[in-house]
Tab-separated table of C-alpha atoms and ligand atoms in Angstrom:
chain	number	residue	atom	x	y	z
A	1	MET	CA	132.992	147.425	62.396
A	2	LEU	CA	130.149	148.050	59.967
A	3	PHE	CA	127.141	145.788	60.355
A	4	THR	CA	126.541	145.882	56.600
A	5	ASP	CA	129.837	143.964	56.271
A	6	VAL	CA	128.522	141.299	58.656
A	7	ILE	CA	125.321	140.987	56.585
A	8	ARG	CA	127.298	140.813	53.339
A	9	ALA	CA	129.625	138.172	54.755
A	10	LYS	CA	126.721	135.916	55.710
A	11	ARG	CA	124.892	136.705	52.487
A	12	ASP	CA	127.965	135.434	50.601
A	13	GLY	CA	128.108	132.235	52.665
A	14	GLU	CA	131.121	133.143	54.798
A	15	THR	CA	131.713	132.035	58.386
A	16	LEU	CA	131.238	134.882	60.868
A	17	SER	CA	134.094	135.567	63.273
A	18	ASP	CA	133.562	135.624	67.050
A	19	GLU	CA	133.953	139.441	66.897
A	20	GLN	CA	131.242	139.738	64.238
A	21	ILE	CA	128.863	137.570	66.288
A	22	ARG	CA	129.625	139.609	69.415
A	23	PHE	CA	128.919	142.801	67.449
A	24	LEU	CA	125.521	141.375	66.427
A	25	VAL	CA	124.662	140.317	69.988
A	26	ASP	CA	125.757	143.636	71.533
A	27	GLY	CA	123.694	145.514	68.951
A	28	LEU	CA	120.666	143.345	69.675
A	29	ALA	CA	120.972	143.731	73.432
A	30	ASP	CA	121.413	147.507	73.462
A	31	GLU	CA	119.026	147.923	70.505
A	32	SER	CA	121.592	149.921	68.562
A	33	LEU	CA	121.105	147.730	65.486
A	34	PRO	CA	117.973	148.642	63.546
A	35	ALA	CA	115.369	145.910	62.919
A	36	GLU	CA	115.876	146.024	59.138
A	37	GLN	CA	119.559	145.142	59.454
A	38	VAL	CA	118.846	142.383	61.970
A	39	SER	CA	116.134	141.026	59.638
A	40	ALA	CA	118.559	140.950	56.715
A	41	LEU	CA	121.153	139.092	58.788
A	42	ALA	CA	118.495	136.640	60.055
A	43	MET	CA	117.451	135.911	56.461
A	44	ALA	CA	121.077	135.441	55.388
A	45	VAL	CA	121.585	132.930	58.229
A	46	PHE	CA	118.299	131.257	57.351
A	47	LEU	CA	119.445	130.809	53.748
A	48	ASN	CA	123.153	130.079	54.245
A	49	GLY	CA	123.204	128.484	57.705
A	50	MET	CA	125.865	128.689	60.414
A	51	SER	CA	128.612	126.285	61.379
A	52	PHE	CA	128.387	124.401	64.678
A	53	ASP	CA	131.020	126.747	66.138
A	54	GLU	CA	129.214	129.899	64.960
A	55	ALA	CA	125.956	128.654	66.527
A	56	GLY	CA	127.839	127.830	69.747
A	57	THR	CA	129.331	131.327	69.915
A	58	LEU	CA	125.944	132.920	69.203
A	59	THR	CA	124.399	130.790	71.982
A	60	LEU	CA	126.955	131.773	74.627
A	61	GLU	CA	127.050	135.438	73.605
A	62	MET	CA	123.240	135.680	73.791
A	63	ALA	CA	123.185	133.797	77.132
A	64	ASN	CA	125.723	136.275	78.527
A	65	SER	CA	123.957	139.337	77.088
A	66	GLY	CA	122.132	139.772	80.414
A	67	THR	CA	121.961	138.279	83.890
A	68	VAL	CA	122.952	134.629	84.314
A	69	LEU	CA	121.175	133.054	87.270
A	70	ASP	CA	123.019	131.013	89.885
A	71	TRP	CA	120.901	128.724	92.073
A	72	SER	CA	123.803	127.235	94.008
A	73	LYS	CA	123.439	129.666	96.921
A	74	GLU	CA	119.717	129.043	97.384
A	75	GLY	CA	120.110	125.814	99.378
A	76	LEU	CA	117.623	123.910	97.183
A	77	ASP	CA	117.063	120.258	98.115
A	78	GLY	CA	116.419	119.093	94.533
A	79	PRO	CA	117.770	119.528	91.008
A	80	VAL	CA	117.190	122.683	88.938
A	81	VAL	CA	115.801	121.455	85.644
A	82	ASP	CA	113.560	122.650	82.850
A	83	LYS	CA	111.910	121.622	79.609
A	84	HIS	CA	111.697	123.623	76.408
A	85	SER	CA	109.648	123.013	73.311
A	86	THR	CA	110.590	124.017	69.791
A	87	GLY	CA	106.999	125.219	69.424
A	88	GLY	CA	103.685	123.817	68.312
A	89	VAL	CA	99.943	124.418	68.190
A	90	GLY	CA	97.950	123.723	71.348
A	91	ASP	CA	101.185	123.022	73.225
A	92	LYS	CA	100.215	123.559	76.850
A	93	VAL	CA	102.725	121.073	78.261
A	94	SER	CA	104.621	123.681	80.329
A	95	PHE	CA	101.644	124.432	82.597
A	96	LEU	CA	101.374	120.732	83.412
A	97	LEU	CA	104.979	119.588	83.452
A	98	ALA	CA	106.309	122.397	85.682
A	99	PRO	CA	103.954	121.717	88.623
A	100	ILE	CA	104.195	117.931	88.165
A	101	ALA	CA	108.009	118.072	88.222
A	102	ALA	CA	107.853	120.369	91.260
A	103	ALA	CA	105.564	117.878	93.008
A	104	CYS	CA	108.217	115.209	92.283
A	105	GLY	CA	111.033	117.176	93.948
A	106	CYS	CA	112.456	119.246	91.068
A	107	TYR	CA	112.916	123.000	90.921
A	108	VAL	CA	111.733	124.417	87.594
A	109	PRO	CA	112.656	128.042	86.794
A	110	MET	CA	110.897	128.139	83.439
A	111	ILE	CA	111.647	131.123	81.236
A	112	SER	CA	109.308	130.849	78.293
A	113	GLY	CA	108.793	132.688	75.027
A	114	ARG	CA	105.938	134.493	73.342
A	115	GLY	CA	104.173	133.232	70.221
A	116	LEU	CA	106.566	132.595	67.357
A	117	GLY	CA	105.387	132.329	63.747
A	118	HIS	CA	102.256	130.161	63.702
A	119	THR	CA	102.959	128.679	67.161
A	120	GLY	CA	101.502	129.892	70.436
A	121	GLY	CA	103.736	131.186	73.249
A	122	THR	CA	103.702	130.076	76.871
A	123	THR	CA	104.198	133.673	78.061
A	124	ASP	CA	101.135	134.890	76.129
A	125	LYS	CA	99.066	131.986	77.456
A	126	VAL	CA	99.973	132.551	81.078
A	127	GLU	CA	99.048	136.231	80.738
A	128	SER	CA	95.420	135.191	80.278
A	129	ILE	CA	95.404	134.550	84.052
A	130	PRO	CA	94.398	137.939	85.502
A	131	GLY	CA	97.030	139.515	87.731
A	132	TYR	CA	99.720	136.918	86.895
A	133	GLN	CA	103.052	138.739	86.684
A	134	SER	CA	104.745	137.130	83.698
A	135	THR	CA	107.899	139.226	84.050
A	136	PRO	CA	108.567	139.497	87.785
A	137	ASP	CA	111.833	140.832	89.198
A	138	PHE	CA	114.517	138.249	89.917
A	139	ASP	CA	113.942	138.244	93.674
A	140	THR	CA	110.289	137.336	93.163
A	141	PHE	CA	111.182	134.699	90.551
A	142	ARG	CA	113.779	133.174	92.878
A	143	ARG	CA	111.420	133.246	95.860
A	144	VAL	CA	108.597	131.519	93.949
A	145	VAL	CA	110.878	128.824	92.498
A	146	LYS	CA	112.242	128.191	95.985
A	147	SER	CA	108.916	128.088	97.810
A	148	VAL	CA	106.647	126.463	95.183
A	149	GLY	CA	109.193	124.474	93.159
A	150	CYS	CA	108.258	126.088	89.857
A	151	ALA	CA	107.646	129.457	88.233
A	152	VAL	CA	106.617	129.841	84.609
A	153	ILE	CA	107.542	133.338	83.489
A	154	GLY	CA	108.380	135.241	80.300
A	155	GLN	CA	111.718	136.612	79.276
A	156	THR	CA	112.490	139.616	81.451
A	157	SER	CA	114.508	142.481	80.012
A	158	ASP	CA	117.552	141.209	81.954
A	159	LEU	CA	117.602	137.591	80.811
A	160	ALA	CA	119.154	136.894	77.414
A	161	PRO	CA	117.933	140.302	76.137
A	162	ALA	CA	119.684	139.735	72.801
A	163	ASP	CA	117.530	136.671	72.148
A	164	ARG	CA	114.394	138.532	73.210
A	165	ARG	CA	114.877	141.098	70.438
A	166	PHE	CA	116.130	138.582	67.858
A	167	TYR	CA	113.130	136.313	68.612
A	168	ALA	CA	110.625	139.159	68.143
A	169	ILE	CA	112.189	140.092	64.788
A	170	ARG	CA	112.410	136.467	63.551
A	171	ASP	CA	108.759	135.972	64.527
A	172	VAL	CA	107.567	138.392	61.846
A	173	THR	CA	110.234	137.972	59.148
A	174	GLY	CA	109.864	134.307	58.150
A	175	THR	CA	113.243	133.410	59.661
A	176	VAL	CA	112.287	131.031	62.442
A	177	GLU	CA	112.920	127.648	60.791
A	178	SER	CA	116.704	127.645	61.072
A	179	VAL	CA	118.536	124.969	63.092
A	180	PRO	CA	121.367	127.259	64.337
A	181	LEU	CA	119.000	130.133	65.158
A	182	ILE	CA	116.567	127.905	67.069
A	183	THR	CA	119.477	126.212	68.871
A	184	ALA	CA	120.983	129.530	69.964
A	185	SER	CA	117.613	131.040	70.873
A	186	ILE	CA	116.526	128.173	73.094
A	187	LEU	CA	119.854	127.446	74.742
A	188	SER	CA	120.747	131.083	75.433
A	189	LYS	CA	117.646	131.367	77.647
A	190	LYS	CA	118.245	128.016	79.307
A	191	ILE	CA	121.932	128.671	80.023
A	192	ALA	CA	121.013	132.092	81.444
A	193	ALA	CA	118.465	130.379	83.714
A	194	GLY	CA	121.297	128.481	85.428
A	195	LEU	CA	119.915	124.962	84.863
A	196	GLU	CA	121.540	121.658	85.826
A	197	ALA	CA	119.637	119.722	83.172
A	198	LEU	CA	117.243	120.343	80.294
A	199	VAL	CA	114.725	118.187	78.481
A	200	MET	CA	113.863	119.286	74.951
A	201	ASP	CA	110.559	118.649	73.243
A	202	VAL	CA	111.488	118.770	69.560
A	203	LYS	CA	108.260	118.788	67.601
A	204	VAL	CA	107.925	117.305	64.148
A	205	GLY	CA	105.098	117.516	61.647
A	206	SER	CA	102.760	119.954	59.948
A	207	GLY	CA	102.472	122.241	62.997
A	208	ALA	CA	106.183	122.220	63.859
A	209	PHE	CA	109.064	124.316	62.600
A	210	MET	CA	110.758	121.049	61.640
A	211	PRO	CA	108.442	119.306	59.167
A	212	THR	CA	110.382	116.035	58.742
A	213	PRO	CA	111.847	113.516	61.237
A	214	GLU	CA	115.315	114.065	59.706
A	215	LYS	CA	115.196	117.830	60.345
A	216	ALA	CA	113.839	117.250	63.861
A	217	VAL	CA	116.707	114.884	64.699
A	218	GLU	CA	119.193	117.396	63.204
A	219	LEU	CA	117.786	120.099	65.494
A	220	ALA	CA	117.756	117.793	68.536
A	221	GLU	CA	121.374	116.794	67.958
A	222	SER	CA	122.421	120.402	67.413
A	223	ILE	CA	120.799	121.384	70.728
A	224	ILE	CA	122.194	118.412	72.671
A	225	LEU	CA	125.768	118.947	71.426
A	226	THR	CA	125.737	122.741	71.796
A	227	ALA	CA	124.297	122.369	75.303
A	228	ARG	CA	126.924	119.777	76.221
A	229	ASN	CA	129.702	122.150	75.121
A	230	ALA	CA	128.184	124.740	77.445
A	231	GLY	CA	128.060	122.240	80.354
A	232	LEU	CA	124.284	121.701	80.262
A	233	LYS	CA	123.102	118.073	80.253
A	234	THR	CA	120.251	117.761	77.750
A	235	HIS	CA	117.921	114.951	76.653
A	236	ALA	CA	115.531	115.395	73.719
A	237	LEU	CA	112.238	113.782	72.790
A	238	ILE	CA	110.981	113.992	69.208
A	239	THR	CA	107.205	114.335	69.476
A	240	ASP	CA	104.406	114.430	66.945
A	241	MET	CA	102.931	117.796	65.928
A	242	ASN	CA	100.706	116.727	63.039
A	243	GLU	CA	97.624	117.837	64.943
A	244	VAL	CA	96.682	120.149	67.786
A	245	LEU	CA	98.127	118.841	71.052
A	246	GLY	CA	95.205	118.200	73.394
A	247	ARG	CA	91.750	119.542	72.643
A	248	SER	CA	92.282	123.299	72.473
A	249	ALA	CA	94.491	125.906	70.824
A	250	GLY	CA	94.366	129.542	71.872
A	251	ASN	CA	95.730	131.304	74.923
A	252	ALA	CA	93.040	131.239	77.650
A	253	LEU	CA	91.451	128.091	76.200
A	254	GLU	CA	94.724	126.237	76.756
A	255	ILE	CA	94.982	127.428	80.350
A	256	ALA	CA	91.426	126.154	80.913
A	257	GLU	CA	92.345	122.751	79.446
A	258	SER	CA	95.522	122.646	81.561
A	259	ILE	CA	93.476	123.187	84.698
A	260	ARG	CA	91.065	120.378	83.745
A	261	TYR	CA	94.130	118.159	83.259
A	262	LEU	CA	95.639	119.071	86.623
A	263	ARG	CA	92.275	118.425	88.274
A	264	ASN	CA	92.500	114.960	86.668
A	265	GLU	CA	89.160	115.629	84.938
A	266	GLU	CA	90.247	115.499	81.306
A	267	ARG	CA	93.618	114.145	80.159
A	268	GLU	CA	93.511	113.877	76.376
A	269	SER	CA	95.587	110.803	75.554
A	270	ARG	CA	98.205	112.354	73.198
A	271	LEU	CA	98.727	115.356	75.467
A	272	ASP	CA	98.964	113.029	78.468
A	273	GLU	CA	101.601	110.890	76.772
A	274	VAL	CA	103.749	113.910	75.889
A	275	VAL	CA	103.436	115.420	79.381
A	276	MET	CA	104.210	112.162	81.177
A	277	ALA	CA	107.126	111.257	78.883
A	278	LEU	CA	108.779	114.692	79.152
A	279	THR	CA	108.302	115.022	82.900
A	280	ALA	CA	109.518	111.472	83.495
A	281	GLU	CA	112.600	112.296	81.385
A	282	MET	CA	113.308	115.252	83.687
A	283	LEU	CA	113.418	112.834	86.632
A	284	VAL	CA	115.721	110.501	84.674
A	285	ALA	CA	118.025	113.272	83.371
A	286	THR	CA	118.502	114.621	86.899
A	287	GLY	CA	119.036	111.174	88.430
A	288	LEU	CA	115.925	111.368	90.630
A	289	GLU	CA	114.817	108.108	88.961
A	290	ASP	CA	116.838	105.702	86.864
A	291	ASP	CA	113.884	103.848	85.413
A	292	ARG	CA	111.547	105.612	82.932
A	293	GLU	CA	108.537	103.509	83.907
A	294	LYS	CA	108.927	104.303	87.612
A	295	ALA	CA	109.462	107.970	86.791
A	296	TRP	CA	106.254	107.948	84.741
A	297	GLU	CA	104.290	106.393	87.654
A	298	ARG	CA	105.651	109.033	90.013
A	299	CYS	CA	104.535	111.823	87.642
A	300	ASP	CA	101.094	110.256	87.251
A	301	GLU	CA	100.680	110.060	91.019
A	302	ALA	CA	101.519	113.777	91.273
A	303	VAL	CA	98.445	114.467	89.117
A	304	THR	CA	95.982	111.936	90.565
A	305	SER	CA	96.845	112.972	94.140
A	306	GLY	CA	96.115	116.644	93.340
A	307	ARG	CA	99.631	117.678	94.405
A	308	ALA	CA	100.527	119.035	90.958
A	309	ALA	CA	97.310	121.106	90.894
A	310	ASP	CA	98.263	122.484	94.294
A	311	HIS	CA	101.703	123.553	93.016
A	312	PHE	CA	100.068	125.244	89.995
A	313	GLN	CA	97.613	127.082	92.250
A	314	ARG	CA	100.361	128.282	94.560
A	315	MET	CA	102.534	129.398	91.656
A	316	CYS	CA	99.668	131.482	90.215
A	317	ALA	CA	98.820	133.079	93.556
A	318	GLU	CA	102.457	133.860	94.408
A	319	LEU	CA	102.931	135.508	91.020
A	320	GLY	CA	99.949	137.789	91.575
A	321	GLY	CA	97.153	135.690	90.058
A	322	PRO	CA	93.936	134.587	91.775
A	323	ASP	CA	94.152	132.097	94.658
A	324	ASP	CA	91.258	130.005	93.324
A	325	ILE	CA	92.110	129.603	89.624
A	326	VAL	CA	92.166	125.802	89.896
A	327	ASP	CA	88.777	125.753	91.624
A	328	ASP	CA	87.064	128.316	89.435
A	329	ALA	CA	88.909	128.909	86.165
A	330	ALA	CA	85.783	130.150	84.335
A	331	LYS	CA	85.418	133.034	86.817
A	332	HIS	CA	88.869	134.357	85.907
A	333	LEU	CA	89.766	133.496	82.317
A	334	PRO	CA	88.654	135.805	79.486
A	335	ALA	CA	85.818	134.419	77.350
A	336	ALA	CA	85.135	135.254	73.687
A	337	ALA	CA	81.907	136.977	72.632
A	338	VAL	CA	81.087	134.417	69.919
A	339	VAL	CA	81.223	130.646	70.381
A	340	HIS	CA	80.484	128.719	67.203
A	341	THR	CA	80.477	124.953	66.554
A	342	VAL	CA	82.177	123.712	63.375
A	343	ALA	CA	80.409	120.636	62.029
A	344	ALA	CA	81.903	118.148	59.558
A	345	ARG	CA	81.189	114.640	58.324
A	346	GLY	CA	83.446	111.643	57.771
A	347	VAL	CA	86.598	110.471	59.499
A	348	LEU	CA	89.118	113.220	60.198
A	349	GLU	CA	92.103	112.112	58.144
A	350	SER	CA	94.664	114.929	58.439
A	351	ILE	CA	95.111	118.502	59.657
A	352	ASP	CA	97.469	121.133	58.310
A	353	THR	CA	98.337	122.197	61.847
A	354	ARG	CA	100.301	125.269	60.774
A	355	ALA	CA	97.121	126.531	59.084
A	356	VAL	CA	95.274	126.071	62.396
A	357	GLY	CA	97.942	128.209	64.110
A	358	ASN	CA	97.600	130.816	61.378
A	359	ALA	CA	93.805	130.786	61.811
A	360	ILE	CA	94.342	131.675	65.484
A	361	ILE	CA	96.577	134.579	64.431
A	362	GLU	CA	93.760	135.759	62.127
A	363	LEU	CA	91.352	135.570	65.060
A	364	GLY	CA	93.678	137.945	66.934
A	365	GLY	CA	95.256	135.293	69.193
A	366	GLY	CA	98.769	135.652	67.687
A	367	ARG	CA	100.958	138.435	66.307
A	368	ARG	CA	101.312	139.708	62.753
A	369	LYS	CA	103.818	142.399	63.715
A	370	VAL	CA	106.213	143.053	66.581
A	371	GLY	CA	104.534	144.146	69.804
A	372	GLU	CA	100.907	143.547	68.747
A	373	THR	CA	98.402	143.128	71.628
A	374	LEU	CA	96.538	139.812	71.562
A	375	ASP	CA	92.953	138.800	72.156
A	376	LEU	CA	93.654	136.062	74.685
A	377	SER	CA	90.109	134.667	74.610
A	378	VAL	CA	90.020	133.444	71.008
A	379	GLY	CA	90.933	130.115	69.423
A	380	PHE	CA	89.563	126.601	69.069
A	381	SER	CA	88.305	124.220	71.746
A	382	ASP	CA	86.914	120.670	71.521
A	383	VAL	CA	89.210	119.982	68.579
A	384	ALA	CA	88.677	116.441	67.286
A	385	SER	CA	91.742	114.243	67.004
A	386	ILE	CA	92.772	112.540	63.772
A	387	GLY	CA	90.782	109.345	63.260
A	388	THR	CA	87.611	110.676	64.921
A	389	SER	CA	84.379	109.927	63.110
A	390	LEU	CA	82.529	113.217	62.853
A	391	ASP	CA	78.771	113.746	62.744
A	392	ASP	CA	76.124	116.031	64.253
A	393	ALA	CA	76.905	114.772	67.751
A	394	THR	CA	80.707	114.962	67.300
A	395	PRO	CA	81.822	118.282	65.755
A	396	LEU	CA	85.221	119.106	64.341
A	397	ALA	CA	85.830	121.914	66.838
A	398	VAL	CA	84.322	124.954	68.531
A	399	VAL	CA	85.536	128.407	67.438
A	400	HIS	CA	85.897	131.201	70.018
A	401	ALA	CA	85.933	134.597	68.271
A	402	ALA	CA	85.390	138.296	68.831
A	403	SER	CA	82.714	138.573	66.106
A	404	ASP	CA	80.469	136.417	63.889
A	405	GLU	CA	82.530	137.453	60.884
A	406	ASP	CA	85.776	136.288	62.548
A	407	ALA	CA	84.118	133.025	63.602
A	408	LYS	CA	82.963	132.323	60.039
A	409	ARG	CA	86.429	133.006	58.628
A	410	ALA	CA	88.020	130.759	61.260
A	411	GLU	CA	85.524	128.014	60.427
A	412	GLN	CA	86.457	128.232	56.741
A	413	ASN	CA	90.174	128.250	57.558
A	414	LEU	CA	89.807	125.216	59.809
A	415	LEU	CA	87.749	123.232	57.303
A	416	ALA	CA	90.247	124.073	54.552
A	417	ALA	CA	93.061	122.768	56.789
A	418	CYS	CA	91.427	119.340	57.247
A	419	THR	CA	90.910	116.325	55.016
A	420	PHE	CA	88.212	113.717	55.594
A	421	SER	CA	87.846	110.125	54.456
A	422	ASP	CA	85.662	107.053	54.989
A	423	THR	CA	88.236	104.971	56.809
A	424	PRO	CA	90.433	105.615	59.864
A	425	PRO	CA	94.027	106.661	59.012
A	426	VAL	CA	97.021	104.638	60.215
A	427	GLU	CA	97.788	105.503	63.845
A	428	ARG	CA	100.958	107.516	64.484
A	429	SER	CA	103.008	107.316	67.649
A	430	VAL	CA	103.198	110.486	69.718
A	431	ILE	CA	106.742	109.986	71.015
A	432	ASN	CA	108.948	109.205	68.028
A	433	GLU	CA	112.359	108.998	69.642
A	434	ILE	CA	114.339	109.796	72.795
A	435	LEU	CA	117.882	111.124	72.367
A	436	THR	CA	120.191	111.362	75.343
A	437	GLY	CA	123.375	112.477	73.624
B	501	URA	N1	111.647	128.453	70.849
B	501	URA	C1	112.556	129.425	71.111
B	501	URA	O1	112.740	129.827	72.248
B	501	URA	N2	113.247	129.941	70.080
B	501	URA	C2	113.083	129.513	68.807
B	501	URA	O2	113.749	130.010	67.935
B	501	URA	C3	112.130	128.499	68.539
B	501	URA	C4	111.420	127.981	69.587
């Protein structure tokens, strides 16, 4: 088979056969297909779409392109469950939800992705913890999940390797925002992780890949149905991504905020709502709780008691990180050379959140091309939420940059992304909808 024929077929709006999809996945996994051909195919899919069956085949082929984990022999005394987000800016939920769920009796083998387009990646963020092995061997991964209850790692070369390569190419070719490609990318990793249940965080808004509620619901339904066909029970929450989630965006800055959250020192209200709702849904989806309110209370107690922080600390230490990261994050996390406050006046009315993500890429905190090394210290902290009245005492944000010049450019980018008014905007809900299939 010639891959140019596969590209031409999709370019002309045809349905790809199972053999053609298998040829694509094999060529991704063994890297025999060159990036330019994969990019052309990705763009053809982006423009012409894929049927439900094509997306289902792509999902299963990518899931089976490497090792598929089986937890049934591990003798675990709780359900194996995970959450995945479609990607946002300042989305640090994984570092909170995984230890909270573990403290509530779940086992969370979380295989995360790197930054994609304007969104930050959990794998990049976790690598700002010195020594943390983000791609451990399977025995280590299994051991940590079993002993701690959670392990947040990146995609190893063995797990869904076809998606790993496809993801890296889509990241830099403007081909992310495709319902079938996102469905297959997310579910291939989750099926390969051997989960019993999955909770999806489908983001909607200016910082999400799905800008409208209709597109977000389309993606959620595509994921739920494709997962069901593959035997994976999935619930989805549609959550707001019209502003940075929490108070920071940038790799190490988000780990620092996560630790403050787990220490119960600072739980920004929108972030808290998303974390609690998603983690509670994991307890409901797995049958550990049948009532959402009770599940929420149980998750909250895991934070206030310090048990979730303890799980996070143990996970870091067992994966090679420091054994006192929760007690002394500042000692370990990289800090930027320049810290600059961005002042503004008026009520913060709206934020083009994608532009904030792009500003972080310009600071060096995200990739412009495949394989680029990141500056994990840069980004924004103390980001004001929409509706905040800004003045000298309440700035818009603080920029963390490698140089004064970078800081100035980031300040301009951030200010250009925001609108200000005299009156508070209408409040938006953070959780828009819960879909259970
Ligand atoms: N997350 C993924 O893992 N893949 C996508 O394509 C988008 C978000």
